[in-house]
Tab-separated table of C-alpha atoms and ligand atoms in Angstrom:
chain	number	residue	atom	x	y	z
A	963	MET	CA	-0.049	-0.169	0.013
A	964	PRO	CA	1.221	3.640	-0.429
A	965	THR	CA	1.697	6.151	2.115
A	966	ARG	CA	-0.724	9.132	1.954
A	967	LYS	CA	2.321	11.389	1.098
A	968	GLU	CA	3.463	8.835	-1.994
A	969	PHE	CA	-0.176	8.460	-3.532
A	970	ILE	CA	-0.055	12.556	-3.301
A	971	LYS	CA	2.856	12.361	-4.913
A	972	THR	CA	1.941	10.112	-7.763
A	973	ALA	CA	-1.427	12.469	-8.243
A	974	THR	CA	0.104	15.326	-8.599
A	975	ALA	CA	2.490	13.530	-11.199
A	976	LEU	CA	-0.325	12.387	-13.135
A	977	SER	CA	-2.277	15.477	-13.518
A	978	ALA	CA	0.931	17.178	-14.613
A	979	VAL	CA	1.204	14.780	-17.448
A	980	MET	CA	-2.638	14.720	-18.239
A	981	SER	CA	-3.179	18.377	-18.112
A	982	PHE	CA	0.761	18.662	-20.088
A	983	GLU	CA	-1.058	15.986	-22.878
A	984	GLY	CA	-4.245	17.925	-22.356
A	985	LEU	CA	-6.180	14.800	-20.907
A	986	GLY	CA	-7.183	16.934	-18.327
A	987	ALA	CA	-9.983	18.407	-20.353
A	988	ALA	CA	-11.505	14.971	-21.135
A	989	MET	CA	-14.611	15.469	-18.557
A	990	PRO	CA	-17.697	13.740	-20.866
A	991	SER	CA	-20.597	15.939	-20.608
A	992	ARG	CA	-24.335	14.124	-20.013
A	993	ASN	CA	-25.060	16.722	-22.645
A	994	SER	CA	-26.885	16.008	-25.947
A	995	ARG	CA	-25.801	17.929	-28.611
A	996	LYS	CA	-27.050	15.877	-32.345
A	997	PRO	CA	-27.897	15.975	-34.170
A	998	VAL	CA	-24.865	18.629	-35.438
A	999	VAL	CA	-22.720	19.289	-38.680
A	1000	VAL	CA	-20.063	21.156	-38.589
A	1001	SER	CA	-17.670	21.557	-41.624
A	1002	THR	CA	-14.606	23.294	-43.039
A	1003	TRP	CA	-14.150	27.303	-44.143
A	1004	ASN	CA	-16.888	29.638	-45.104
A	1005	PHE	CA	-18.246	27.853	-47.459
A	1006	GLY	CA	-19.360	25.258	-45.037
A	1007	ILE	CA	-22.479	27.195	-44.100
A	1008	GLN	CA	-24.031	26.731	-47.568
A	1009	ALA	CA	-22.998	22.919	-47.653
A	1010	ASN	CA	-23.882	22.363	-43.687
A	1011	GLU	CA	-27.853	23.786	-45.435
A	1012	SER	CA	-27.985	20.827	-47.711
A	1013	ALA	CA	-27.131	18.684	-44.752
A	1014	TRP	CA	-29.193	19.818	-42.274
A	1015	ASN	CA	-31.974	19.481	-44.641
A	1016	ILE	CA	-31.195	15.247	-43.891
A	1017	LEU	CA	-29.981	15.349	-40.496
A	1018	LYS	CA	-33.609	17.526	-39.135
A	1019	ASN	CA	-35.464	14.883	-40.388
A	1020	GLY	CA	-33.755	12.219	-38.588
A	1021	GLY	CA	-31.781	11.234	-41.764
A	1022	TYR	CA	-28.368	9.087	-41.782
A	1023	ALA	CA	-25.408	11.246	-41.189
A	1024	LEU	CA	-23.619	9.623	-44.405
A	1025	ASP	CA	-26.413	11.414	-46.747
A	1026	ALA	CA	-25.999	14.324	-45.009
A	1027	VAL	CA	-22.037	14.594	-45.467
A	1028	GLU	CA	-22.350	13.902	-49.083
A	1029	ALA	CA	-25.232	16.252	-49.933
A	1030	GLY	CA	-23.009	18.422	-47.860
A	1031	VAL	CA	-20.141	18.838	-50.118
A	1032	ARG	CA	-22.109	18.453	-53.005
A	1033	ILE	CA	-22.697	22.111	-53.165
A	1034	PRO	CA	-19.286	23.591	-53.162
A	1035	GLU	CA	-18.075	20.699	-55.480
A	1036	ALA	CA	-20.392	21.857	-58.226
A	1037	ASP	CA	-19.891	25.502	-57.520
A	1038	PRO	CA	-17.353	26.957	-60.579
A	1039	LYS	CA	-16.896	29.947	-58.174
A	1040	ILE	CA	-15.081	27.689	-55.285
A	1041	THR	CA	-11.913	27.141	-56.530
A	1042	SER	CA	-10.223	24.558	-54.359
A	1043	VAL	CA	-13.491	21.665	-54.523
A	1044	GLY	CA	-14.920	20.055	-58.082
A	1045	TYR	CA	-15.697	21.758	-60.750
A	1046	GLY	CA	-13.314	25.204	-61.058
A	1047	GLY	CA	-11.639	23.629	-59.057
A	1048	TYR	CA	-7.212	25.496	-59.362
A	1049	PRO	CA	-5.628	22.178	-61.852
A	1050	ASP	CA	-2.052	21.300	-61.703
A	1051	ARG	CA	0.214	22.548	-63.361
A	1052	ASP	CA	-0.035	20.531	-66.870
A	1053	GLY	CA	-3.986	22.884	-66.636
A	1054	ARG	CA	-5.580	19.081	-65.573
A	1055	VAL	CA	-8.203	19.670	-62.807
A	1056	THR	CA	-7.447	16.364	-60.840
A	1057	LEU	CA	-9.860	15.876	-57.405
A	1058	ASP	CA	-9.359	13.965	-53.853
A	1059	ALA	CA	-12.055	12.651	-51.599
A	1060	CYS	CA	-13.056	10.465	-49.001
A	1061	ILE	CA	-15.760	8.751	-46.938
A	1062	MET	CA	-16.406	6.767	-44.376
A	1063	ASP	CA	-19.086	5.484	-41.927
A	1064	GLU	CA	-19.304	5.411	-38.309
A	1065	ASN	CA	-18.060	1.659	-38.397
A	1066	LEU	CA	-15.010	1.627	-39.846
A	1067	ASN	CA	-17.106	0.955	-43.693
A	1068	CYS	CA	-14.438	3.767	-46.082
A	1069	GLY	CA	-13.786	4.800	-49.712
A	1070	SER	CA	-11.730	7.121	-51.322
A	1071	VAL	CA	-10.539	8.515	-55.004
A	1072	ALA	CA	-7.846	10.376	-55.726
A	1073	CYS	CA	-6.597	11.842	-58.840
A	1074	LEU	CA	-9.925	11.507	-60.338
A	1075	GLU	CA	-10.555	13.629	-63.412
A	1076	ASN	CA	-13.519	15.044	-65.224
A	1077	ILE	CA	-16.159	13.754	-62.675
A	1078	MET	CA	-18.186	16.498	-60.807
A	1079	HIS	CA	-18.354	14.935	-57.931
A	1080	PRO	CA	-15.230	12.790	-55.868
A	1081	SER	CA	-17.562	12.550	-52.607
A	1082	SER	CA	-20.455	10.695	-54.694
A	1083	VAL	CA	-17.650	8.080	-56.442
A	1084	SER	CA	-15.616	6.904	-53.377
A	1085	ARG	CA	-19.108	6.604	-51.316
A	1086	LEU	CA	-19.480	3.545	-54.147
A	1087	VAL	CA	-15.932	3.006	-53.744
A	1088	MET	CA	-17.371	1.494	-50.549
A	1089	GLU	CA	-20.449	0.909	-50.810
A	1090	LYS	CA	-20.306	-0.997	-54.074
A	1091	THR	CA	-16.058	-2.627	-54.463
A	1092	PRO	CA	-14.077	-4.668	-51.944
A	1093	HIS	CA	-11.579	-1.937	-51.609
A	1094	VAL	CA	-10.997	1.656	-50.070
A	1095	MET	CA	-9.005	3.328	-52.953
A	1096	LEU	CA	-9.116	3.946	-56.489
A	1097	VAL	CA	-6.823	7.045	-58.388
A	1098	GLY	CA	-6.900	8.239	-61.794
A	1099	GLU	CA	-7.932	6.128	-64.860
A	1100	GLY	CA	-9.473	3.454	-62.728
A	1101	ALA	CA	-11.319	5.683	-60.580
A	1102	LYS	CA	-12.504	7.316	-63.766
A	1103	LYS	CA	-13.440	4.332	-65.294
A	1104	PHE	CA	-15.237	2.749	-62.119
A	1105	ALA	CA	-17.112	6.274	-62.240
A	1106	THR	CA	-18.320	6.090	-65.048
A	1107	ASP	CA	-19.418	2.582	-65.286
A	1108	GLN	CA	-21.709	3.578	-62.533
A	1109	GLY	CA	-23.132	6.150	-64.570
A	1110	PHE	CA	-21.250	9.719	-63.753
A	1111	LYS	CA	-20.474	11.751	-66.685
A	1112	GLU	CA	-17.458	13.022	-67.962
A	1113	GLU	CA	-17.289	16.280	-67.951
A	1114	ASN	CA	-14.411	19.241	-68.220
A	1115	LEU	CA	-14.198	20.863	-64.989
A	1116	LEU	CA	-11.710	23.696	-65.896
A	1117	THR	CA	-13.853	26.982	-66.400
A	1118	GLU	CA	-12.956	29.865	-68.065
A	1119	GLU	CA	-11.229	31.631	-64.738
A	1120	ALA	CA	-9.513	28.361	-63.584
A	1121	GLU	CA	-7.547	28.512	-66.685
A	1122	ALA	CA	-6.980	31.866	-66.892
A	1123	GLU	CA	-5.786	32.356	-63.555
A	1124	TRP	CA	-3.551	28.758	-64.347
A	1125	LYS	CA	-2.273	30.385	-67.726
A	1126	ALA	CA	-1.390	33.289	-65.983
A	1127	TRP	CA	0.540	30.999	-63.250
A	1128	LEU	CA	2.581	30.299	-66.057
A	1129	LYS	CA	4.140	33.158	-67.056
A	1130	ASN	CA	5.957	32.486	-64.536
A	1131	SER	CA	5.532	29.240	-63.801
A	1132	LYS	CA	7.525	28.855	-60.212
A	1133	TYR	CA	7.328	25.567	-59.285
A	1134	ASN	CA	5.822	26.794	-56.203
A	1135	PRO	CA	2.000	24.872	-55.469
A	1136	VAL	CA	-0.183	27.048	-53.988
A	1137	PRO	CA	-2.433	26.692	-51.208
A	1138	ASN	CA	-5.678	27.997	-51.537
A	1139	TRP	CA	-6.726	28.653	-48.221
A	1140	GLU	CA	-5.568	32.463	-47.910
A	1141	LYS	CA	-9.122	32.913	-50.361
A	1142	ASN	CA	-10.460	31.240	-47.358
A	1143	HIS	CA	-11.663	27.859	-48.039
A	1144	ASP	CA	-9.620	25.262	-49.110
A	1145	THR	CA	-10.419	21.326	-48.502
A	1146	ILE	CA	-13.937	20.436	-47.660
A	1147	GLY	CA	-14.051	18.622	-44.774
A	1148	MET	CA	-17.165	17.729	-43.615
A	1149	LEU	CA	-18.523	15.583	-40.094
A	1150	ALA	CA	-22.126	14.873	-39.052
A	1151	LEU	CA	-23.603	13.138	-35.696
A	1152	ASP	CA	-27.114	12.042	-36.575
A	1153	ALA	CA	-30.239	11.815	-34.023
A	1154	GLN	CA	-29.566	8.467	-34.067
A	1155	GLY	CA	-26.215	8.767	-33.148
A	1156	ARG	CA	-24.182	8.186	-36.090
A	1157	LEU	CA	-21.498	9.602	-36.990
A	1158	CYS	CA	-19.736	10.287	-40.806
A	1159	GLY	CA	-17.439	12.282	-42.563
A	1160	LEU	CA	-16.542	13.168	-45.952
A	1161	CYS	CA	-13.549	15.347	-47.445
A	1162	THR	CA	-12.962	16.934	-50.753
A	1163	THR	CA	-10.520	18.996	-52.524
A	1164	SER	CA	-8.847	19.972	-55.916
A	1165	GLY	CA	-6.198	19.663	-54.043
A	1166	GLN	CA	-3.119	22.922	-53.690
A	1167	ALA	CA	-3.360	24.472	-57.109
A	1168	TRP	CA	-0.477	24.490	-59.674
A	1169	LYS	CA	0.590	21.122	-58.368
A	1170	MET	CA	2.769	17.745	-59.699
A	1171	HIS	CA	0.526	15.729	-62.383
A	1172	GLY	CA	-0.536	12.756	-59.914
A	1173	ARG	CA	0.079	14.647	-56.426
A	1174	VAL	CA	-2.142	13.350	-53.965
A	1175	GLY	CA	-2.909	15.284	-50.482
A	1176	ASP	CA	-3.909	14.526	-47.379
A	1177	SER	CA	-7.808	14.688	-48.267
A	1178	PRO	CA	-8.584	11.667	-49.824
A	1179	ILE	CA	-6.110	9.322	-47.379
A	1180	ILE	CA	-8.013	7.216	-44.896
A	1181	GLY	CA	-6.560	8.831	-41.692
A	1182	ALA	CA	-4.581	12.069	-42.852
A	1183	GLY	CA	-7.636	14.294	-44.018
A	1184	LEU	CA	-10.200	12.302	-42.772
A	1185	TYR	CA	-11.068	9.304	-39.877
A	1186	VAL	CA	-14.416	8.464	-37.837
A	1187	ASP	CA	-14.900	6.069	-35.497
A	1188	GLY	CA	-18.214	5.871	-34.756
A	1189	GLU	CA	-17.733	5.110	-30.945
A	1190	VAL	CA	-15.192	8.168	-30.135
A	1191	GLY	CA	-15.335	11.086	-32.654
A	1192	ALA	CA	-14.556	12.039	-35.621
A	1193	ALA	CA	-11.820	14.633	-37.837
A	1194	THR	CA	-10.224	16.685	-40.539
A	1195	CYS	CA	-7.924	18.232	-41.843
A	1196	SER	CA	-7.498	21.287	-44.294
A	1197	GLY	CA	-4.249	22.829	-45.613
A	1198	LEU	CA	-0.938	21.400	-46.806
A	1199	GLY	CA	-1.752	17.574	-46.822
A	1200	GLU	CA	1.720	16.681	-47.106
A	1201	GLU	CA	2.002	18.277	-43.385
A	1202	MET	CA	-1.763	16.030	-42.924
A	1203	ILE	CA	-0.316	12.494	-43.824
A	1204	ARG	CA	3.030	12.707	-42.234
A	1205	ILE	CA	1.117	13.100	-38.820
A	1206	ALA	CA	-1.657	10.864	-39.409
A	1207	ALA	CA	-3.280	13.899	-38.218
A	1208	ALA	CA	-7.226	13.011	-38.360
A	1209	HIS	CA	-6.329	9.285	-37.600
A	1210	SER	CA	-4.545	11.099	-34.172
A	1211	VAL	CA	-7.033	13.258	-33.443
A	1212	VAL	CA	-9.855	11.040	-32.740
A	1213	GLU	CA	-6.738	8.751	-30.793
A	1214	ALA	CA	-6.195	11.786	-28.872
A	1215	MET	CA	-9.625	12.220	-28.155
A	1216	ARG	CA	-10.435	7.503	-27.408
A	1217	ALA	CA	-7.628	8.660	-24.366
A	1218	GLY	CA	-9.638	10.982	-23.393
A	1219	THR	CA	-9.529	14.104	-23.930
A	1220	SER	CA	-12.295	16.420	-25.424
A	1221	PRO	CA	-12.075	17.772	-29.319
A	1222	GLN	CA	-10.608	20.313	-28.597
A	1223	LYS	CA	-7.931	19.503	-26.990
A	1224	ALA	CA	-7.342	17.068	-29.272
A	1225	CYS	CA	-7.180	18.899	-31.932
A	1226	GLU	CA	-4.124	21.095	-30.245
A	1227	ILE	CA	-2.167	18.314	-28.953
A	1228	VAL	CA	-1.137	17.407	-32.094
A	1229	MET	CA	-0.822	20.437	-34.300
A	1230	LYS	CA	1.784	21.398	-31.003
A	1231	ARG	CA	3.502	17.800	-31.647
A	1232	LEU	CA	3.855	18.149	-34.986
A	1233	TYR	CA	5.363	22.155	-34.855
A	1234	ARG	CA	7.393	20.682	-32.361
A	1235	LYS	CA	8.880	17.942	-34.466
A	1236	ARG	CA	8.486	20.524	-37.338
A	1237	GLY	CA	9.026	23.861	-36.210
A	1238	ASP	CA	10.423	25.913	-39.477
A	1239	LYS	CA	10.107	23.964	-41.690
A	1240	LEU	CA	6.007	24.717	-41.552
A	1241	LYS	CA	6.457	28.171	-41.784
A	1242	ASN	CA	3.788	29.898	-44.200
A	1243	THR	CA	1.805	26.736	-44.288
A	1244	GLN	CA	-1.528	26.482	-42.786
A	1245	VAL	CA	-2.775	23.437	-41.000
A	1246	ALA	CA	-5.769	23.633	-39.596
A	1247	PHE	CA	-8.385	20.093	-37.795
A	1248	LEU	CA	-12.077	20.113	-37.053
A	1249	ALA	CA	-13.041	17.378	-34.575
A	1250	LEU	CA	-16.396	16.681	-33.446
A	1251	ASP	CA	-16.956	14.089	-30.912
A	1252	VAL	CA	-19.829	11.049	-30.349
A	1253	GLN	CA	-21.408	13.712	-27.625
A	1254	GLY	CA	-21.784	16.188	-30.388
A	1255	ARG	CA	-18.904	18.220	-28.816
A	1256	VAL	CA	-16.712	20.139	-31.431
A	1257	GLY	CA	-12.732	21.436	-31.477
A	1258	ALA	CA	-11.131	23.004	-34.085
A	1259	PHE	CA	-7.070	24.444	-34.268
A	1260	SER	CA	-4.745	25.795	-36.964
A	1261	LEU	CA	-1.510	26.604	-37.013
A	1262	LEU	CA	-2.197	30.007	-38.449
A	1263	GLN	CA	-4.665	32.883	-37.609
A	1264	GLY	CA	-7.589	32.772	-40.098
A	1265	PHE	CA	-9.413	29.372	-40.042
A	1266	GLU	CA	-12.735	28.994	-39.287
A	1267	TYR	CA	-15.846	26.218	-39.552
A	1268	ALA	CA	-19.481	26.474	-39.988
A	1269	GLN	CA	-21.692	24.794	-37.422
A	1270	GLN	CA	-24.974	24.013	-37.423
A	1271	ASN	CA	-26.947	22.530	-35.261
A	1272	THR	CA	-31.006	22.959	-33.836
A	1273	ASP	CA	-29.943	26.152	-32.441
A	1274	SER	CA	-28.165	28.206	-34.632
A	1275	GLN	CA	-25.872	28.858	-38.150
A	1276	LYS	CA	-22.808	29.341	-37.025
A	1277	LEU	CA	-19.008	30.712	-38.845
A	1278	ILE	CA	-16.556	30.219	-36.026
A	1279	LYS	CA	-13.112	31.111	-35.960
A	1280	SER	CA	-10.791	28.427	-34.544
A	1281	GLY	CA	-8.191	28.979	-32.044
A	1282	TYR	CA	-4.311	29.000	-33.672
A	1283	LEU	CA	-0.970	28.110	-32.584
A	1284	LEU	CA	1.553	30.559	-33.910
A	1285	THR	CA	0.790	34.739	-33.341
B	1286	LIG	N1	-5.840	19.992	-48.203
B	1286	LIG	C1	-5.602	20.101	-49.355
B	1286	LIG	C2	-4.250	19.001	-49.780
B	1286	LIG	O1	-3.252	19.220	-49.943
B	1286	LIG	C3	-5.492	20.852	-49.748
B	1286	LIG	C4	-4.285	22.007	-49.654
B	1286	LIG	O2	-4.054	21.432	-49.973
B	1286	LIG	O3	-4.949	22.941	-51.178
B	1286	LIG	O4	-4.801	18.723	-51.133
């Protein structure tokens, strides 16, 4: 049996470790906050409205996230997702997306061309194939076999921007986040407590042809554990991949942290390991747990996310690490 003094010492040391790792914030709330949908950036407002139409009628979170992200995918004015997305350095619009449900079912497409809704194709990869991920020509062939129409996704505006870039064609792929949008990652918890997520993007503008970011990588751009929580990411995908960001955030929640603390822990870990290599790089995490609690955190100022529940629809600025 430890003495009282030893017990207090151990308890104090443990609480120091817990607070360092953010574990002190782990008190589960008894309040039910479902249904709820959250999504990255300001275009999440409109996307959430579409998802909400399903959630408010008792619908399935998986249907909600798909309906939600199809809005920015089809919007030619949004230059970081779907139709109208900026092309790679060869002038080709290549799209990445993945989807995950509450039971670890998942599907993904990467470097998909000429198909407006990679989100819906990723769902069919999940539902109709024995695989998780299809890429490039194989993904397109699967999509057209499933009845998706092939179309030109390069708008005049995106082509003009690409041609302007070609004048110098300095190889410096550009993140889209300065325009207040980038990848859309959406997480939804429905009235029955089912948690699902979807992440879709055209990736970095002027990237090398064939470059794949975090967005279609299960565990990097998106991860869902229906018993714990879900996380999605936006910003420079290479950084999310190296730290398995979405999965790391979910694992921090599994260890008992709140979604907010989980996002902060993983961001701090990334910064501690990468330091100056993250200069001028935006990295942002968004998390939702099975109780409907939300967290978000970014490396730099400027990340915002849209949240809709029965009370309100809000655009919320996240906290950030570097000032
Ligand atoms: N996270 C996305 C990607 O890396 C979007 C971006 O970086 O612009 O592909």
